[in-house]
Phi, psi and omega in degrees: 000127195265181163282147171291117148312142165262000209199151190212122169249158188213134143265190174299126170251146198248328199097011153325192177225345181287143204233117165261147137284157078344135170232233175249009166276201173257156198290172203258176190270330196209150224158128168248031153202077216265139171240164204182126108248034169291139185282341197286002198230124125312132169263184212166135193208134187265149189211172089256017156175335163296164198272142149259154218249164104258118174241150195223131165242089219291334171310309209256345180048065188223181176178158191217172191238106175211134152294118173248113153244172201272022149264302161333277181330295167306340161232062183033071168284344182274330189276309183309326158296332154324288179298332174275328174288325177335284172343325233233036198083353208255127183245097176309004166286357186267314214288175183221153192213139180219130212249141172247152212324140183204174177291128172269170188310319176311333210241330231262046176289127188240167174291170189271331153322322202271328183276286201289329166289332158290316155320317185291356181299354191085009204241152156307171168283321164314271220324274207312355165078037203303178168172181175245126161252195198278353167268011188066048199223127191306152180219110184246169191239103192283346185271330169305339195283296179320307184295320197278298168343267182325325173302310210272346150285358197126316222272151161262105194344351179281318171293332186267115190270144168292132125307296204114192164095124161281059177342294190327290193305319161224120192299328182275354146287319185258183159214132191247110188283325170275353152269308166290339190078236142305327172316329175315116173305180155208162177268163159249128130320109142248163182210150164204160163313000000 
């Protein structure tokens, strides 16, 4: 029987790449990614079609919460969460990652900017999950992008597990900021010790 979070920290997620720790003072105002090891605390990250990342190092007894949306993703927010995990004990040959629902590569149509930012990552198009949809307009797969990011951070591709899930495709499950719009809920990644 484990201990109860007492408390859930969350910020302003901006579509960055800056990653904090946390204790039990307050959270920094603005961020797309929090690491903890307080038992007393959940991190916690809001989504509607971007992935939320949750990692855990059972060893360092630490765990984080991170928004990739494709910006954040492009500038490797997940190996920068890694990296952020140091301070606090955290080996990414240890962590475990589980990337949960987000819009897929079927839905996920981008502009020729989004396809060049993701390419400066170094990852092939295969990685980024590149394709042609059906208006004949590029389409990546932002949870594929993250899972190759993370490989290429340490973790082993054994640790990281798919949730899954389209936002887009089903309304009745999700919430889309690009199907609904402003109208649009939002979800939580959350985690805690």
């Amino acid at each position: 029987r484990g201990v109860q979070p007492e408390a859930m920290a969350c910020t302003l997620q901006v579509h960055g790449a800056q990653v904090h720790r946390v204790g039990t003072g307050p959270a920094p105002a603005e961020g797309d990614g929090l690491w903890t090891s307080e038992r007393s605390l959940a991190v916690a990250v809001r989504v509607a079609d971007c992935v939320p990342i949750l990692l855990w190092d059972p060893q360092a007894a630490a765990v984080a919460a991170v928004h990739a949306g494709w910006r954040g993703t492009a500038q490797d927010i997940v190996g920068r969460a890694v990296l952020e995990g140091a301070p606090l004990g955290v080996e990414a040959g240890r962590l475990r990652a589980a990337l949960g629902p987000s819009i897929g590569p079927c839905c996920f149509e981008v502009g020729p900017e989004v396809v060049d930012a993701l390419r400066a990552l170094d990852l092939s198009d295969r990685l980024i999950g590149l394709r042609t949809g059906p208006r004949g307009l590029p389409h990546v797969d932002l949870r594929a992008t993250n899972e190759a990011l993370l490989a290429r951070a340490g973790i082993s591709r054994g640790e990281i597990e798919h949730v899954g899930g389209c936002t887009f495709c089903d309304p009745d499950r999700y919430e889309s900021y690009r199907r609904d719009g402003p109208a649009s809920g939002r979800m939580r990644g959350l985690i805690s010790l």
